[in-house]
PDB file of C-alpha atoms in Angstrom:
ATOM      1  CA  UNK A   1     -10.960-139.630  55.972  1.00 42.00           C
ATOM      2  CA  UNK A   2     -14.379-139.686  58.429  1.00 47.00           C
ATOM      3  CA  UNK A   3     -12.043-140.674  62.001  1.00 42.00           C
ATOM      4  CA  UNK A   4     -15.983-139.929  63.545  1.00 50.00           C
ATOM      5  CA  UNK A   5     -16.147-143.929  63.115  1.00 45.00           C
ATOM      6  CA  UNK A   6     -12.564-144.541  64.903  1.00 40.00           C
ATOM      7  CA  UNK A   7     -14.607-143.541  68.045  1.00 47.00           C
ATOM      8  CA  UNK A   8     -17.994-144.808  67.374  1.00 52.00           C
ATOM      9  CA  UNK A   9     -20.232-145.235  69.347  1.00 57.00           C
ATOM     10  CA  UNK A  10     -18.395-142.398  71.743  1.00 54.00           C
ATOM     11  CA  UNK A  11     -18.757-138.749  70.697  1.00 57.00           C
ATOM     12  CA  UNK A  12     -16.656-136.590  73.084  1.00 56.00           C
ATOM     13  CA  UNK A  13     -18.539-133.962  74.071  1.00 54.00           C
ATOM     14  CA  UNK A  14     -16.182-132.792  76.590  1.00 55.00           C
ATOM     15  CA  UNK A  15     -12.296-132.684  77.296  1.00 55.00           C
ATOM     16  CA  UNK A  16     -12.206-134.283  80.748  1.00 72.00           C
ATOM     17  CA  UNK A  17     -11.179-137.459  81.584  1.00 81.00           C
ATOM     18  CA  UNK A  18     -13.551-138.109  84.071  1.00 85.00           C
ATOM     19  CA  UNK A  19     -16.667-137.997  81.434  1.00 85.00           C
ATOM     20  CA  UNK A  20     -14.391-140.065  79.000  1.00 85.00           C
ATOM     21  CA  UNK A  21     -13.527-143.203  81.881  1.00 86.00           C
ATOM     22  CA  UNK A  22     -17.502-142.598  82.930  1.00 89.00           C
ATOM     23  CA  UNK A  23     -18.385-143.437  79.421  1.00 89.00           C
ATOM     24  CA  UNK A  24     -16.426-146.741  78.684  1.00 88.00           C
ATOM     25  CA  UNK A  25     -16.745-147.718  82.424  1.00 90.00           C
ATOM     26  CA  UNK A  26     -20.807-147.787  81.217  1.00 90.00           C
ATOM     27  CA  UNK A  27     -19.830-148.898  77.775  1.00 89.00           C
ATOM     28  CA  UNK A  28     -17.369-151.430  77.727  1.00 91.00           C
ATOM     29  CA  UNK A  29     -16.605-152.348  81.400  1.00 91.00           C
ATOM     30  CA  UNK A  30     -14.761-155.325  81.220  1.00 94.00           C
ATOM     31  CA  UNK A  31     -12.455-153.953  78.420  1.00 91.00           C
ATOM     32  CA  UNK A  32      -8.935-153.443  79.437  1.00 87.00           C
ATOM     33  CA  UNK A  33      -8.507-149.872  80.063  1.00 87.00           C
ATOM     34  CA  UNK A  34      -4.722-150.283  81.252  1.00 85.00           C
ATOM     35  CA  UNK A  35      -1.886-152.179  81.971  1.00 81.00           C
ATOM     36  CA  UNK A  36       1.322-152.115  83.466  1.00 81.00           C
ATOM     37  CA  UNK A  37       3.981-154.348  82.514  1.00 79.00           C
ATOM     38  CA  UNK A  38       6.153-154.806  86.108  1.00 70.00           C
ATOM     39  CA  UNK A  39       8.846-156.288  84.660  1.00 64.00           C
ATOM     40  CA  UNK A  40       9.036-154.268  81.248  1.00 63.00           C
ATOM     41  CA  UNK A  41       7.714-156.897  79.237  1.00 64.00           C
ATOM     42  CA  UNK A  42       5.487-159.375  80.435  1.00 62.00           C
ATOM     43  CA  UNK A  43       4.328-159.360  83.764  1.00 64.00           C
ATOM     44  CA  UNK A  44       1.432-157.245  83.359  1.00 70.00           C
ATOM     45  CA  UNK A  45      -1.208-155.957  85.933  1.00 79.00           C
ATOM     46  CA  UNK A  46      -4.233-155.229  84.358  1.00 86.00           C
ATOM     47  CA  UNK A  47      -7.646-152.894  84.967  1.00 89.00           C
ATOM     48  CA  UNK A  48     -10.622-152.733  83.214  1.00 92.00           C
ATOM     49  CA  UNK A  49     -12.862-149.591  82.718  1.00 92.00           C
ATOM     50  CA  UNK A  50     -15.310-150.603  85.144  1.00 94.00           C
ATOM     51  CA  UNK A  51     -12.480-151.561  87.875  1.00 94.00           C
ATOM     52  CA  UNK A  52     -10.608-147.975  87.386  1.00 94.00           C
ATOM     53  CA  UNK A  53     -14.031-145.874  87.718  1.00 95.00           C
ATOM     54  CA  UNK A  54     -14.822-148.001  90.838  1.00 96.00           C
ATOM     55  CA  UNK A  55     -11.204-147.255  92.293  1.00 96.00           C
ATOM     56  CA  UNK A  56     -11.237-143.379  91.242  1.00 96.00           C
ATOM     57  CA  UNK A  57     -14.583-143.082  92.883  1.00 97.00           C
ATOM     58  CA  UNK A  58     -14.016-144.276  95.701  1.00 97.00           C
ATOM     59  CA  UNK A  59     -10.450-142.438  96.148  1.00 97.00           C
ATOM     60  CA  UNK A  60     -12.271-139.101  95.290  1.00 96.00           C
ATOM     61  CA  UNK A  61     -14.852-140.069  97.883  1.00 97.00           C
ATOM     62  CA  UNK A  62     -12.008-140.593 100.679  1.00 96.00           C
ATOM     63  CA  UNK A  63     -10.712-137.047  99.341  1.00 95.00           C
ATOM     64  CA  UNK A  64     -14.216-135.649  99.878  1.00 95.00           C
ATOM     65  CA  UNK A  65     -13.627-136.531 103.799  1.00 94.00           C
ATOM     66  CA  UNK A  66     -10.849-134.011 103.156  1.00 95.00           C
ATOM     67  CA  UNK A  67     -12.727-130.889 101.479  1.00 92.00           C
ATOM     68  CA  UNK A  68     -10.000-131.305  98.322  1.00 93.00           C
ATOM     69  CA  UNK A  69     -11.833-129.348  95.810  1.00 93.00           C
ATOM     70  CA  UNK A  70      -9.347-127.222  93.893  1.00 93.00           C
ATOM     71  CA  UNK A  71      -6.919-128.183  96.808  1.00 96.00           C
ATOM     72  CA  UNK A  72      -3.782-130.168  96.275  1.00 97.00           C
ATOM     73  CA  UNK A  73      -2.993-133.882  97.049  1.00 97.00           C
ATOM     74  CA  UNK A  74       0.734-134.837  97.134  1.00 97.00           C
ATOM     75  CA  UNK A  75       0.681-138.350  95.463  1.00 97.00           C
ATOM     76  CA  UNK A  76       3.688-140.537  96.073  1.00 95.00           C
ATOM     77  CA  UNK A  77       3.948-143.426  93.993  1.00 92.00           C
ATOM     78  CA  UNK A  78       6.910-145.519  91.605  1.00 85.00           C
ATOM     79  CA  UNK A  79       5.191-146.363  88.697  1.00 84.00           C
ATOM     80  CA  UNK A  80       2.494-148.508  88.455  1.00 85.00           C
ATOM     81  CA  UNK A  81      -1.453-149.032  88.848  1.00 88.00           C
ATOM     82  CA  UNK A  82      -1.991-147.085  92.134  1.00 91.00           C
ATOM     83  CA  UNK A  83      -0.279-144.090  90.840  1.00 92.00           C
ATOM     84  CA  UNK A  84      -2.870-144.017  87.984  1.00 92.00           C
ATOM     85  CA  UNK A  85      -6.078-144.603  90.544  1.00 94.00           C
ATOM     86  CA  UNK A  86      -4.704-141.688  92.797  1.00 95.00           C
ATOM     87  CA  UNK A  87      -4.259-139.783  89.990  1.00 95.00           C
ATOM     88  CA  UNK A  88      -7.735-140.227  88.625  1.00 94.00           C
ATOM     89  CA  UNK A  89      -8.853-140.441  91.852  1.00 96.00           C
ATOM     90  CA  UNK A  90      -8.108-136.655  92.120  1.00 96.00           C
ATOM     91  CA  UNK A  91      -9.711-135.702  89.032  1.00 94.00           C
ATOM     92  CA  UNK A  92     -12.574-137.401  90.010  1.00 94.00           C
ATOM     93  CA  UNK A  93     -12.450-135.354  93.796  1.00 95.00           C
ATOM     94  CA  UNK A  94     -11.935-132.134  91.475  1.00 94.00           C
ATOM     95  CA  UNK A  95      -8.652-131.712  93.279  1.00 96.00           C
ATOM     96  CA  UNK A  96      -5.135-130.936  91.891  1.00 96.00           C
ATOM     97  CA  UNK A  97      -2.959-134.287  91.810  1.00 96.00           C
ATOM     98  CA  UNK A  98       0.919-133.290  92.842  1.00 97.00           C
ATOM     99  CA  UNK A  99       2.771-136.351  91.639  1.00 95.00           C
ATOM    100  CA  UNK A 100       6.319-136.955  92.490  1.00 93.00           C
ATOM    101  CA  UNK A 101       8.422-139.940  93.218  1.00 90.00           C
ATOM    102  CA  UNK A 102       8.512-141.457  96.850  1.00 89.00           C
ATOM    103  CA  UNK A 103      12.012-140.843  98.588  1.00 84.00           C
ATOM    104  CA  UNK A 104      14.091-143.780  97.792  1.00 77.00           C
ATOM    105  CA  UNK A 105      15.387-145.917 100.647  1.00 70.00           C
ATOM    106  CA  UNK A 106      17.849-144.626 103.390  1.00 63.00           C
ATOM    107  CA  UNK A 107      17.473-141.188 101.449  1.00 70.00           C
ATOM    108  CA  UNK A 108      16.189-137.814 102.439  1.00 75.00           C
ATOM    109  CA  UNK A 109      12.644-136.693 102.667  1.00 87.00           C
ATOM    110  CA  UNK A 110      13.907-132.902 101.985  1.00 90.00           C
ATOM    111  CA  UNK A 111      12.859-133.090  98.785  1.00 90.00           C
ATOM    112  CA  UNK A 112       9.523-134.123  99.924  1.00 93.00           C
ATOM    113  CA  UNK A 113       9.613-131.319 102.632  1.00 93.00           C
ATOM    114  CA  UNK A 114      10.471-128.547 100.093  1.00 93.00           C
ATOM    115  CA  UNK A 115       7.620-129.810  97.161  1.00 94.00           C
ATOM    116  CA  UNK A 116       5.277-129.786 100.712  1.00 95.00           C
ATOM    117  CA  UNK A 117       6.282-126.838 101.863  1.00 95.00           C
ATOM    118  CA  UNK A 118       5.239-124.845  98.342  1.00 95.00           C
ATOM    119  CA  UNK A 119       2.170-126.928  97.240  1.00 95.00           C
ATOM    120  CA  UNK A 120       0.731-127.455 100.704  1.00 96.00           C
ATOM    121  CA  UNK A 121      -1.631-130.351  99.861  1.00 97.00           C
ATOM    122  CA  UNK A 122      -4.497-131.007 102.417  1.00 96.00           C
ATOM    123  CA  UNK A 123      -3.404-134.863 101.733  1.00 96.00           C
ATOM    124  CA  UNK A 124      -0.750-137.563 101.124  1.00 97.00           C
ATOM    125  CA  UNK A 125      -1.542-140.641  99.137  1.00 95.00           C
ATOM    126  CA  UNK A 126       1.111-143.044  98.636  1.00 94.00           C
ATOM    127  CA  UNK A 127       0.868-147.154  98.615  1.00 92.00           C
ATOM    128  CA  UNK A 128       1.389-148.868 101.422  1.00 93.00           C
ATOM    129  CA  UNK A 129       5.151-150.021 100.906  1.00 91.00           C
ATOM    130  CA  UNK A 130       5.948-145.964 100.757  1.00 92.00           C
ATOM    131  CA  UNK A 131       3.949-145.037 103.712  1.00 94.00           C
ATOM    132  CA  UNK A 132       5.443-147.964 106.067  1.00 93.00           C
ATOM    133  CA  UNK A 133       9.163-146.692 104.439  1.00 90.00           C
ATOM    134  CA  UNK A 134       8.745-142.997 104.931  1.00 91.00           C
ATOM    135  CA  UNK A 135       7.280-142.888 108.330  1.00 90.00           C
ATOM    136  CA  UNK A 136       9.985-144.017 110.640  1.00 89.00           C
ATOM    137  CA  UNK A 137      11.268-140.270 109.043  1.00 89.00           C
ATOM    138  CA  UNK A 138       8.275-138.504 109.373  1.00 90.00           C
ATOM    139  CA  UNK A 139       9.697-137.460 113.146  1.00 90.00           C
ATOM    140  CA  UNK A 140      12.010-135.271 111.774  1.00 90.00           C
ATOM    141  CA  UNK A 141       9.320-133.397 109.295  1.00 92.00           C
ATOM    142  CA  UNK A 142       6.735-132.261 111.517  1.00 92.00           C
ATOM    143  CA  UNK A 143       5.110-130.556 108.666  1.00 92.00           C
ATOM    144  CA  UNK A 144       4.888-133.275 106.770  1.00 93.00           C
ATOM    145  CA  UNK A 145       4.040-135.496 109.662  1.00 93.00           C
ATOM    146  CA  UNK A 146       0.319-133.564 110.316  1.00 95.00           C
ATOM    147  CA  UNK A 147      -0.308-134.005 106.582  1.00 96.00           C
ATOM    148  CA  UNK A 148      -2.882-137.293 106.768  1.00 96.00           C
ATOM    149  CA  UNK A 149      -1.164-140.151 104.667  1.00 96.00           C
ATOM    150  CA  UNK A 150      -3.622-142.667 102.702  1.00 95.00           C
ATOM    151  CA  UNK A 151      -2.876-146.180 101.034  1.00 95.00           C
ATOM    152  CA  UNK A 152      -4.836-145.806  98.089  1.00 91.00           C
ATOM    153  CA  UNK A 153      -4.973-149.614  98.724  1.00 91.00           C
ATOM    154  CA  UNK A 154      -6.601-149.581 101.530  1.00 94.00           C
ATOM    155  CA  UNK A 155      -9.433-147.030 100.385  1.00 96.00           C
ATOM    156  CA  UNK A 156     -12.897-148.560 101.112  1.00 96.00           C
ATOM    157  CA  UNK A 157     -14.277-150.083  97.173  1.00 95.00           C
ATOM    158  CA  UNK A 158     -17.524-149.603  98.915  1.00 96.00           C
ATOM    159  CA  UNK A 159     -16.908-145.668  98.925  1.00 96.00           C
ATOM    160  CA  UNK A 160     -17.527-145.641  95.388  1.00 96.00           C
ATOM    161  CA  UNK A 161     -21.122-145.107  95.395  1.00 96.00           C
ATOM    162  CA  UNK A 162     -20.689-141.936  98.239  1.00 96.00           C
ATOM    163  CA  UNK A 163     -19.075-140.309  94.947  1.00 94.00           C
ATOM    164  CA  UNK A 164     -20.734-136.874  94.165  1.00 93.00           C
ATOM    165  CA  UNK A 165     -19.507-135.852  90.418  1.00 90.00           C
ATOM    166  CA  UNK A 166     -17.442-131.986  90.593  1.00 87.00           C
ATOM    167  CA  UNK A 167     -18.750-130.140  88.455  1.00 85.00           C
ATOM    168  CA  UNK A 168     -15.335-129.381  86.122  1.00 82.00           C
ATOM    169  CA  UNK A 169     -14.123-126.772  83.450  1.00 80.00           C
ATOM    170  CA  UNK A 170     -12.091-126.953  81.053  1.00 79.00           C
ATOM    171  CA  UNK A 171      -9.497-124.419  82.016  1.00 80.00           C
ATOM    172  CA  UNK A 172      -9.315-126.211  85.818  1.00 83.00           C
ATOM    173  CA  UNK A 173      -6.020-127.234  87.123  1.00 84.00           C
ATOM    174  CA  UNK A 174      -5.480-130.974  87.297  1.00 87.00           C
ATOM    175  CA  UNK A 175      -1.885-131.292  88.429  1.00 88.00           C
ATOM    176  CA  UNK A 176       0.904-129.527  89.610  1.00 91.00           C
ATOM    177  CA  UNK A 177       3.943-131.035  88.155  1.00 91.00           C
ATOM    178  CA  UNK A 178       7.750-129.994  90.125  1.00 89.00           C
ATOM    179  CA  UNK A 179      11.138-130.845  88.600  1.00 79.00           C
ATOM    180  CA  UNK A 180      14.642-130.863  89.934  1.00 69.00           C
ATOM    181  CA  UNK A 181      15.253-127.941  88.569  1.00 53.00           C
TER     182      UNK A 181
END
């Protein structure tokens, strides 16, 4: 079986993600690169290829303000849409996404502290909903507190075109996953 033609007209030349979103962003751009389904099942948010380069570009570009290459970026998100443009958005900076899930409400940011404390990311991104939750706490973890926080909302679109493409290897870190254990 020839599965070249499964991925005609796009020959991978490289491994990253970045080239492979550049591509169909140029390619197909109002294709549906990905949804998620909010409720499980039907209430879907969608983005195209076009709409997720623009976001990642302009997220990397905010992370540029932040010298980021090969640094860390803590990335607190549920699931959802914004997780996956801060995610990409630190591929696209050449920085190492550190994802983990935003303190739930009334709870603890210890955990938050501790994942911090070892990873030491130059940045927070997080949406809005977790940054206006987590703050009123943010007295009690100083450390945490002189981290800057970003909306990944709230990131200009216009920043897009400030994007300067990292140059990226194959063996580079992309993200630095913890675990409860």
């Amino acid at each position: 079986m020839n599965i070249d033609r499964l991925f005609a007209p796009y020959k991978q030349t490289t491994t990253h993600l970045v080239d492979s979103l550049e591509y169909w962003s140029r390619e197909k751009p109002d294709h549906l690169a990905y949804y998620f389904l909010r409720d499980g099942e039907q209430d879907e948010v969608p983005i195209t290829y076009a709409d997720l380069h623009d976001a990642a570009r302009a997220i990397a570009a905010q992370l540029a303000q932040y010298d980021v290459r090969g640094e860390r970026v803590l990335l607190l998100y549920g699931p959802g849409i914004e997780f996956l443009k801060g995610f990409l958005g630190c591929l696209y900076a050449g920085a190492i996404a550190v994802p983990a899930y935003p303190p739930r409400r009334n709870r603890s940011m210890n955990r938050i502290e501790a994942i911090s404390d070892d990873a030491k990311p130059r940045v927070v991104f997080a949406s809005q909903d977790v940054i206006d939750r987590t703050e009123p706490m943010l007295d009690d973890f100083p450390r945490l507190k002189a981290i800057p926080w970003i909306a990944t909302e709230h990131v200009p679109l216009e920043l897009k075109d400030d994007w300067k493409k990292p140059i990226l290897k194959g063996d580079d870190l992309a993200f630095l996953q913890y675990t409860s254990g």
